[in-house]
Amino acid sequence: MTSAASDEGKTLFASSLAATAALLGRSRVIALDLNWHRPAMHRFFGCEPAHTLDRMRESDLSDLVFTPKDSTLDVLCAPVDHAEHERLNSDLFGIGHRLVDQAKNAYDLVVVDGAAIFPTNRRMLDPVMLTKMVDGVVMLVMSGVTSKQDVKKAHKIMEIAGANIIGVVTNQQAKGE
């Protein structure tokens, strides 16, 4: 899950999608918060990030996930020390790749909440780099807020990166549209 700009509803959509899929009970589902620059999934599921980046680097996914009360969904929250992840810069993509690979091997559906494409911030787990780790990307667009030019530019960046864009979701359609 990505978008052209911040605050377009990626986390709410990703969390809702994962929770709904888990409620259907036909698949093992996990939601991964890999938006380490601005994590928010923990608030949706009512938990606090509990693991450090060092623990995430050293542990298997199965030791890092939690299952919200009355749910069959597993969730991996962004690290508690996400603001300090610059020190792991060389390991950052390795950590993300390993966690995504483990999730793909253990679950039927893996929903990844990534960061926005703009503004570019190399101190985060870059959403363009995440495209190489996942099977498909859904882009969220806030109707009437995000400019068409920004959406086209973000789409082109993802396309050049080799992303398999499987859909675009418009969020909060303005009245009268």
GROMACS .gro file of C-alpha atoms in nm:
model
  177
    1MET     CA    1   0.000   0.000   0.000
    2THR     CA    2   0.143   0.336  -0.100
    3SER     CA    3   0.030   0.678  -0.215
    4ALA     CA    4   0.172   0.985  -0.379
    5ALA     CA    5   0.151   1.197  -0.062
    6SER     CA    6   0.119   1.148   0.312
    7ASP     CA    7  -0.214   1.137   0.494
    8GLU     CA    8  -0.417   0.980   0.215
    9GLY     CA    9  -0.550   0.694   0.428
   10LYS     CA   10  -0.302   0.414   0.349
   11THR     CA   11  -0.292   0.278   0.703
   12LEU     CA   12  -0.668   0.282   0.752
   13PHE     CA   13  -0.722   0.107   0.418
   14ALA     CA   14  -0.443  -0.149   0.471
   15SER     CA   15  -0.559  -0.225   0.827
   16SER     CA   16  -0.924  -0.253   0.724
   17LEU     CA   17  -0.839  -0.476   0.429
   18ALA     CA   18  -0.630  -0.711   0.644
   19ALA     CA   19  -0.885  -0.720   0.927
   20THR     CA   20  -1.172  -0.790   0.686
   21ALA     CA   21  -0.980  -1.067   0.509
   22ALA     CA   22  -0.900  -1.225   0.846
   23LEU     CA   23  -1.267  -1.206   0.952
   24LEU     CA   24  -1.367  -1.405   0.646
   25GLY     CA   25  -1.159  -1.688   0.793
   26ARG     CA   26  -1.053  -1.838   0.462
   27SER     CA   27  -0.689  -1.733   0.482
   28ARG     CA   28  -0.404  -1.674   0.724
   29VAL     CA   29  -0.353  -1.297   0.714
   30ILE     CA   30  -0.082  -1.066   0.842
   31ALA     CA   31  -0.057  -0.687   0.833
   32LEU     CA   32   0.296  -0.543   0.830
   33ASP     CA   33   0.359  -0.180   0.923
   34LEU     CA   34   0.671  -0.100   0.722
   35ASN     CA   35   0.611   0.273   0.722
   36TRP     CA   36   0.893   0.327   0.967
   37HIS     CA   37   0.905   0.701   0.908
   38ARG     CA   38   0.544   0.758   1.018
   39PRO     CA   39   0.408   0.435   1.168
   40ALA     CA   40   0.036   0.434   1.248
   41MET     CA   41  -0.097   0.079   1.221
   42HIS     CA   42  -0.045   0.021   1.594
   43ARG     CA   43  -0.313   0.282   1.670
   44PHE     CA   44  -0.566   0.104   1.445
   45PHE     CA   45  -0.516  -0.223   1.633
   46GLY     CA   46  -0.483  -0.063   1.980
   47CYS     CA   47  -0.129  -0.163   2.060
   48GLU     CA   48   0.203   0.007   2.109
   49PRO     CA   49   0.516  -0.083   1.915
   50ALA     CA   50   0.711  -0.322   2.136
   51HIS     CA   51   1.022  -0.420   1.941
   52THR     CA   52   1.342  -0.235   1.865
   53LEU     CA   53   1.510  -0.242   1.527
   54ASP     CA   54   1.785  -0.458   1.674
   55ARG     CA   55   1.525  -0.712   1.789
   56MET     CA   56   1.359  -0.703   1.446
   57ARG     CA   57   1.695  -0.765   1.283
   58GLU     CA   58   1.773  -1.061   1.510
   59SER     CA   59   1.429  -1.227   1.544
   60ASP     CA   60   1.203  -1.432   1.324
   61LEU     CA   61   0.871  -1.280   1.221
   62SER     CA   62   0.682  -1.533   1.436
   63ASP     CA   63   0.849  -1.386   1.748
   64LEU     CA   64   0.756  -1.028   1.654
   65VAL     CA   65   0.386  -1.043   1.561
   66PHE     CA   66   0.089  -1.002   1.789
   67THR     CA   67  -0.272  -1.104   1.743
   68PRO     CA   68  -0.530  -0.842   1.840
   69LYS     CA   69  -0.799  -0.952   2.084
   70ASP     CA   70  -1.085  -1.146   1.921
   71SER     CA   71  -0.899  -1.170   1.590
   72THR     CA   72  -0.725  -1.425   1.374
   73LEU     CA   73  -0.513  -1.154   1.214
   74ASP     CA   74  -0.143  -1.123   1.299
   75VAL     CA   75   0.015  -0.778   1.303
   76LEU     CA   76   0.374  -0.658   1.292
   77CYS     CA   77   0.408  -0.302   1.420
   78ALA     CA   78   0.686  -0.070   1.314
   79PRO     CA   79   0.978  -0.066   1.558
   80VAL     CA   80   0.950   0.142   1.872
   81ASP     CA   81   1.279   0.318   1.789
   82HIS     CA   82   1.181   0.390   1.428
   83ALA     CA   83   1.313   0.747   1.450
   84GLU     CA   84   1.663   0.613   1.518
   85HIS     CA   85   1.683   0.370   1.228
   86GLU     CA   86   1.949   0.574   1.046
   87ARG     CA   87   2.214   0.373   1.231
   88LEU     CA   88   2.088   0.057   1.061
   89ASN     CA   89   2.077   0.216   0.717
   90SER     CA   90   2.267  -0.065   0.547
   91ASP     CA   91   2.050  -0.330   0.718
   92LEU     CA   92   1.715  -0.156   0.673
   93PHE     CA   93   1.617  -0.315   0.343
   94GLY     CA   94   1.762  -0.647   0.450
   95ILE     CA   95   1.538  -0.644   0.756
   96GLY     CA   96   1.232  -0.549   0.554
   97HIS     CA   97   1.304  -0.805   0.284
   98ARG     CA   98   1.356  -1.085   0.537
   99LEU     CA   99   1.032  -1.002   0.722
  100VAL     CA  100   0.830  -0.984   0.399
  101ASP     CA  101   0.978  -1.315   0.277
  102GLN     CA  102   0.895  -1.484   0.606
  103ALA     CA  103   0.540  -1.345   0.590
  104LYS     CA  104   0.494  -1.465   0.232
  105ASN     CA  105   0.601  -1.816   0.337
  106ALA     CA  106   0.378  -1.832   0.647
  107TYR     CA  107   0.060  -1.650   0.539
  108ASP     CA  108  -0.190  -1.663   0.255
  109LEU     CA  109  -0.231  -1.284   0.244
  110VAL     CA  110   0.030  -1.027   0.342
  111VAL     CA  111  -0.082  -0.663   0.357
  112VAL     CA  112   0.206  -0.416   0.380
  113ASP     CA  113   0.149  -0.057   0.488
  114GLY     CA  114   0.430   0.142   0.327
  115ALA     CA  115   0.520   0.508   0.320
  116ALA     CA  116   0.411   0.772   0.072
  117ILE     CA  117   0.630   0.827  -0.233
  118PHE     CA  118   0.652   1.203  -0.175
  119PRO     CA  119   0.823   1.371  -0.008
  120THR     CA  120   1.121   1.148  -0.071
  121ASN     CA  121   1.290   1.059   0.256
  122ARG     CA  122   1.584   0.822   0.235
  123ARG     CA  123   1.575   0.768   0.612
  124MET     CA  124   1.268   0.547   0.579
  125LEU     CA  125   1.194   0.214   0.422
  126ASP     CA  126   1.143   0.354   0.075
  127PRO     CA  127   0.810   0.250  -0.086
  128VAL     CA  128   0.980   0.221  -0.426
  129MET     CA  129   1.228  -0.031  -0.285
  130LEU     CA  130   0.943  -0.221  -0.119
  131THR     CA  131   0.796  -0.291  -0.463
  132LYS     CA  132   1.077  -0.539  -0.523
  133MET     CA  133   0.968  -0.734  -0.215
  134VAL     CA  134   0.593  -0.762  -0.279
  135ASP     CA  135   0.373  -0.923  -0.544
  136GLY     CA  136   0.158  -0.617  -0.609
  137VAL     CA  137   0.105  -0.256  -0.509
  138VAL     CA  138  -0.217  -0.067  -0.442
  139MET     CA  139  -0.194   0.311  -0.465
  140LEU     CA  140  -0.429   0.521  -0.256
  141VAL     CA  141  -0.534   0.863  -0.386
  142MET     CA  142  -0.725   1.120  -0.185
  143SER     CA  143  -0.987   1.252  -0.423
  144GLY     CA  144  -0.989   1.627  -0.466
  145VAL     CA  145  -0.674   1.673  -0.257
  146THR     CA  146  -0.381   1.506  -0.427
  147SER     CA  147  -0.299   1.669  -0.758
  148LYS     CA  148  -0.335   1.466  -1.075
  149GLN     CA  149   0.025   1.561  -1.159
  150ASP     CA  150   0.154   1.412  -0.830
  151VAL     CA  151  -0.044   1.092  -0.885
  152LYS     CA  152   0.090   1.056  -1.240
  153LYS     CA  153   0.446   1.123  -1.123
  154ALA     CA  154   0.415   0.869  -0.838
  155HIS     CA  155   0.266   0.612  -1.076
  156LYS     CA  156   0.550   0.666  -1.325
  157ILE     CA  157   0.813   0.625  -1.051
  158MET     CA  158   0.652   0.298  -0.941
  159GLU     CA  159   0.622   0.180  -1.302
  160ILE     CA  160   0.992   0.253  -1.370
  161ALA     CA  161   1.082   0.064  -1.051
  162GLY     CA  162   0.902  -0.241  -1.190
  163ALA     CA  163   0.605  -0.230  -0.953
  164ASN     CA  164   0.311  -0.453  -1.032
  165ILE     CA  165   0.040  -0.194  -0.968
  166ILE     CA  166  -0.271  -0.402  -0.908
  167GLY     CA  167  -0.506  -0.115  -0.835
  168VAL     CA  168  -0.577   0.242  -0.738
  169VAL     CA  169  -0.820   0.327  -0.461
  170THR     CA  170  -0.973   0.672  -0.433
  171ASN     CA  171  -1.039   0.782  -0.079
  172GLN     CA  172  -1.281   1.040   0.059
  173GLN     CA  173  -1.452   1.134  -0.260
  174ALA     CA  174  -1.560   1.497  -0.240
  175LYS     CA  175  -1.934   1.573  -0.232
  176GLY     CA  176  -2.081   1.624  -0.576
  177GLU     CA  177  -1.813   1.417  -0.756
   0.00000   0.00000   0.00000
